[in-house]
PDB file of C-alpha atoms in Angstrom:
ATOM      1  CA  UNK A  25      10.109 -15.629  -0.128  1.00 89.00           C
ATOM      2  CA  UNK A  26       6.741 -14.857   1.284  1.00 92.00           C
ATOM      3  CA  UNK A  27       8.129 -11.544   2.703  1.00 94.00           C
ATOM      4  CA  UNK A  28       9.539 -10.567  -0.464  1.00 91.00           C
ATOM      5  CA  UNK A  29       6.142 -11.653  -2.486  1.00 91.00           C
ATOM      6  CA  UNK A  30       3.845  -9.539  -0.009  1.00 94.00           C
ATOM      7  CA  UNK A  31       6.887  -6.333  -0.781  1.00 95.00           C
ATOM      8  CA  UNK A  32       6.640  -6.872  -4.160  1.00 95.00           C
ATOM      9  CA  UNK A  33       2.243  -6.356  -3.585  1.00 95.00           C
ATOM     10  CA  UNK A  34       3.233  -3.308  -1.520  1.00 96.00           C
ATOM     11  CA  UNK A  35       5.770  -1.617  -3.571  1.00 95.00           C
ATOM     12  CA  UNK A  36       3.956  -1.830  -6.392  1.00 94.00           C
ATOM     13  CA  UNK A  37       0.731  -0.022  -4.246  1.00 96.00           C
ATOM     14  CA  UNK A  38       3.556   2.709  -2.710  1.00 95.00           C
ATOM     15  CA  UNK A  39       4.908   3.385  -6.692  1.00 94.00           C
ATOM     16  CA  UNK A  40       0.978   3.844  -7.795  1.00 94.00           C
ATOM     17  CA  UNK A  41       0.420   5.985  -4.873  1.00 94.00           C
ATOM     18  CA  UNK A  42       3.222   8.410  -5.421  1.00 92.00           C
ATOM     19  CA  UNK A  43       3.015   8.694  -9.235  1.00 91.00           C
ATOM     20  CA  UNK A  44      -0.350   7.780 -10.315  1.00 88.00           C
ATOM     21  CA  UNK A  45       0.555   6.967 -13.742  1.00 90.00           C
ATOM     22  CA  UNK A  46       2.031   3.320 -12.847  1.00 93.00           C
ATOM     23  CA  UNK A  47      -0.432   0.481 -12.518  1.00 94.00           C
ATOM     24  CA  UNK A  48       0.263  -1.147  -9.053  1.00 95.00           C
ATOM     25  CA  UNK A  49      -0.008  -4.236 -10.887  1.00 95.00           C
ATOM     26  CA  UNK A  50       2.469  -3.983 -13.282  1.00 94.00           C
ATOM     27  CA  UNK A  51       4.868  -2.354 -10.536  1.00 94.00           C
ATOM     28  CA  UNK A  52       3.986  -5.338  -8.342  1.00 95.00           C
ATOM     29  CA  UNK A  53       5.186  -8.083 -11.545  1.00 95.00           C
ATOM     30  CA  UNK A  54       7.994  -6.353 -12.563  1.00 92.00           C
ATOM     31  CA  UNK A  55       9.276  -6.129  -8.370  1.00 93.00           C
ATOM     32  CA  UNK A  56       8.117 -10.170  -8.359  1.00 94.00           C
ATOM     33  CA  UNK A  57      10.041 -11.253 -11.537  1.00 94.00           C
ATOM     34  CA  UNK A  58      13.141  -9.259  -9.572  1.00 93.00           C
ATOM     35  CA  UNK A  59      13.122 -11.120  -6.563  1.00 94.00           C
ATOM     36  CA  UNK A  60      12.585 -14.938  -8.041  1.00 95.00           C
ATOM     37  CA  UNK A  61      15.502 -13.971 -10.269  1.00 95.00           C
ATOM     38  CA  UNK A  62      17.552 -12.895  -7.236  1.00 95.00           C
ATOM     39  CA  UNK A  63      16.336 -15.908  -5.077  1.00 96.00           C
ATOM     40  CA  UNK A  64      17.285 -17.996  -8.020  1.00 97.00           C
ATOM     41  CA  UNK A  65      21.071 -16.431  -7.914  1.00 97.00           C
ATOM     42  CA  UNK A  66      20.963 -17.416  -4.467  1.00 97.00           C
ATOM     43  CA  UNK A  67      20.147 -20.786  -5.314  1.00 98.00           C
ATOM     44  CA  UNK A  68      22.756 -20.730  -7.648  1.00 98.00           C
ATOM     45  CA  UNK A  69      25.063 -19.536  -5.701  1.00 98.00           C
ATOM     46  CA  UNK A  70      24.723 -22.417  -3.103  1.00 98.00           C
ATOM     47  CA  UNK A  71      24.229 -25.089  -5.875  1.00 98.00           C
ATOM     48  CA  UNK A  72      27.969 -23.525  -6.930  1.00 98.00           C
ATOM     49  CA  UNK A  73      26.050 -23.054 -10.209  1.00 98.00           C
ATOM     50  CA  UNK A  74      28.398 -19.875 -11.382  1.00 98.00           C
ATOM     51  CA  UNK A  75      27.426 -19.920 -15.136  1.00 98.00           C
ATOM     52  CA  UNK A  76      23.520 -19.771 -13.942  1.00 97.00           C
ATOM     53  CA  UNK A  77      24.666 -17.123 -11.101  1.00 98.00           C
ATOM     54  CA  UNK A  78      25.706 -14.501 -14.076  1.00 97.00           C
ATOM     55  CA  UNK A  79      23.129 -15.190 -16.336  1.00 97.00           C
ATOM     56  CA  UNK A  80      20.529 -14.646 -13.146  1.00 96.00           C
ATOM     57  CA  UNK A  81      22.645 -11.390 -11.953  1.00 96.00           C
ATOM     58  CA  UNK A  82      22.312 -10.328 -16.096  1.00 96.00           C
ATOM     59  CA  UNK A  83      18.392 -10.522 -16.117  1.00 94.00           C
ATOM     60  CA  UNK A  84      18.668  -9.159 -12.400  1.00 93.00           C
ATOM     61  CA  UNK A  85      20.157  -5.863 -13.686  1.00 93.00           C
ATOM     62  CA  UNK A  86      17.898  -5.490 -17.270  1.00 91.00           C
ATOM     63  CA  UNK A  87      15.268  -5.276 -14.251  1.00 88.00           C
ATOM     64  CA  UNK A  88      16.265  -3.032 -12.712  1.00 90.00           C
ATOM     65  CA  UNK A  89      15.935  -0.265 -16.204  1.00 90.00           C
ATOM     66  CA  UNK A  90      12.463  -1.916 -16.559  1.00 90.00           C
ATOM     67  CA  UNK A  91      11.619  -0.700 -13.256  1.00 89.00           C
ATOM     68  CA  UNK A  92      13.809   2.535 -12.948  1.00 93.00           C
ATOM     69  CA  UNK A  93      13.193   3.494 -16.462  1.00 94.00           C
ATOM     70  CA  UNK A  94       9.157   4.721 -15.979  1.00 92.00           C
ATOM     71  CA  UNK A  95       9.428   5.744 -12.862  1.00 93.00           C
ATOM     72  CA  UNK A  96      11.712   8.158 -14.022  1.00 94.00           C
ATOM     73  CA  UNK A  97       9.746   9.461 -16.705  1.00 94.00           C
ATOM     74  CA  UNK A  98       6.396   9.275 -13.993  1.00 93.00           C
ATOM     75  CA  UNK A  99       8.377  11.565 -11.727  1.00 93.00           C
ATOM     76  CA  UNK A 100       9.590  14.033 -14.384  1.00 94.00           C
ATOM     77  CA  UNK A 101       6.163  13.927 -15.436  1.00 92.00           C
ATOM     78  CA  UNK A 102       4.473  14.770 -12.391  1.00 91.00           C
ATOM     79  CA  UNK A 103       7.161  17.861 -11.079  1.00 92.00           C
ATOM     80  CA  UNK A 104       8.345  18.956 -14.456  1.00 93.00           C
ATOM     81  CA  UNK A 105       8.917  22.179 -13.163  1.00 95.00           C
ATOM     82  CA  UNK A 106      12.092  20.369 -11.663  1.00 93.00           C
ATOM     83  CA  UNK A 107      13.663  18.629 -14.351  1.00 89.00           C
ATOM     84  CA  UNK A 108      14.935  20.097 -17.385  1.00 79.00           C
TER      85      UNK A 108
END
């Protein structure tokens, strides 16, 4: 979990880096909130908790637009010479 927390610190510094218009911080929360929900699943998963395992693997996903979503739009925003 450590591992994954310092990622989170440095994907969120990488996504800042490469766009500039996404706040390392906020990159950084959204990466954290993604990997407690998946280490929750986990837990689930060995707790045979299957109800809480879907519900986890639901949020899981929505985070994964919250994330994909701007950077999207940061990319097309910074080569828009490449997108239509």
């Amino acid at each position: 979990v450590a591992d994954l927390t310092a990622y989170s610190r440095e994907f969120g510094a990488f996504i800042n880096a490469a766009t500039k218009s996404l706040p390392t911080e906020a990159v950084q929360q959204l990466v954290l909130e993604h990997i407690l929900t998946l280490k929750a699943v986990i837990d689930a998963q060995k707790a045979g908790n299957q109800l809480a395992v879907y519900k986890g693997l639901r949020r899981a996903l929505g985070h994964m637009a919250m994330i994909a979503d701007p950077l999207a739009e940061a990319i097309v925003k910074q080569f828009p010479d490449r997108f239509r």
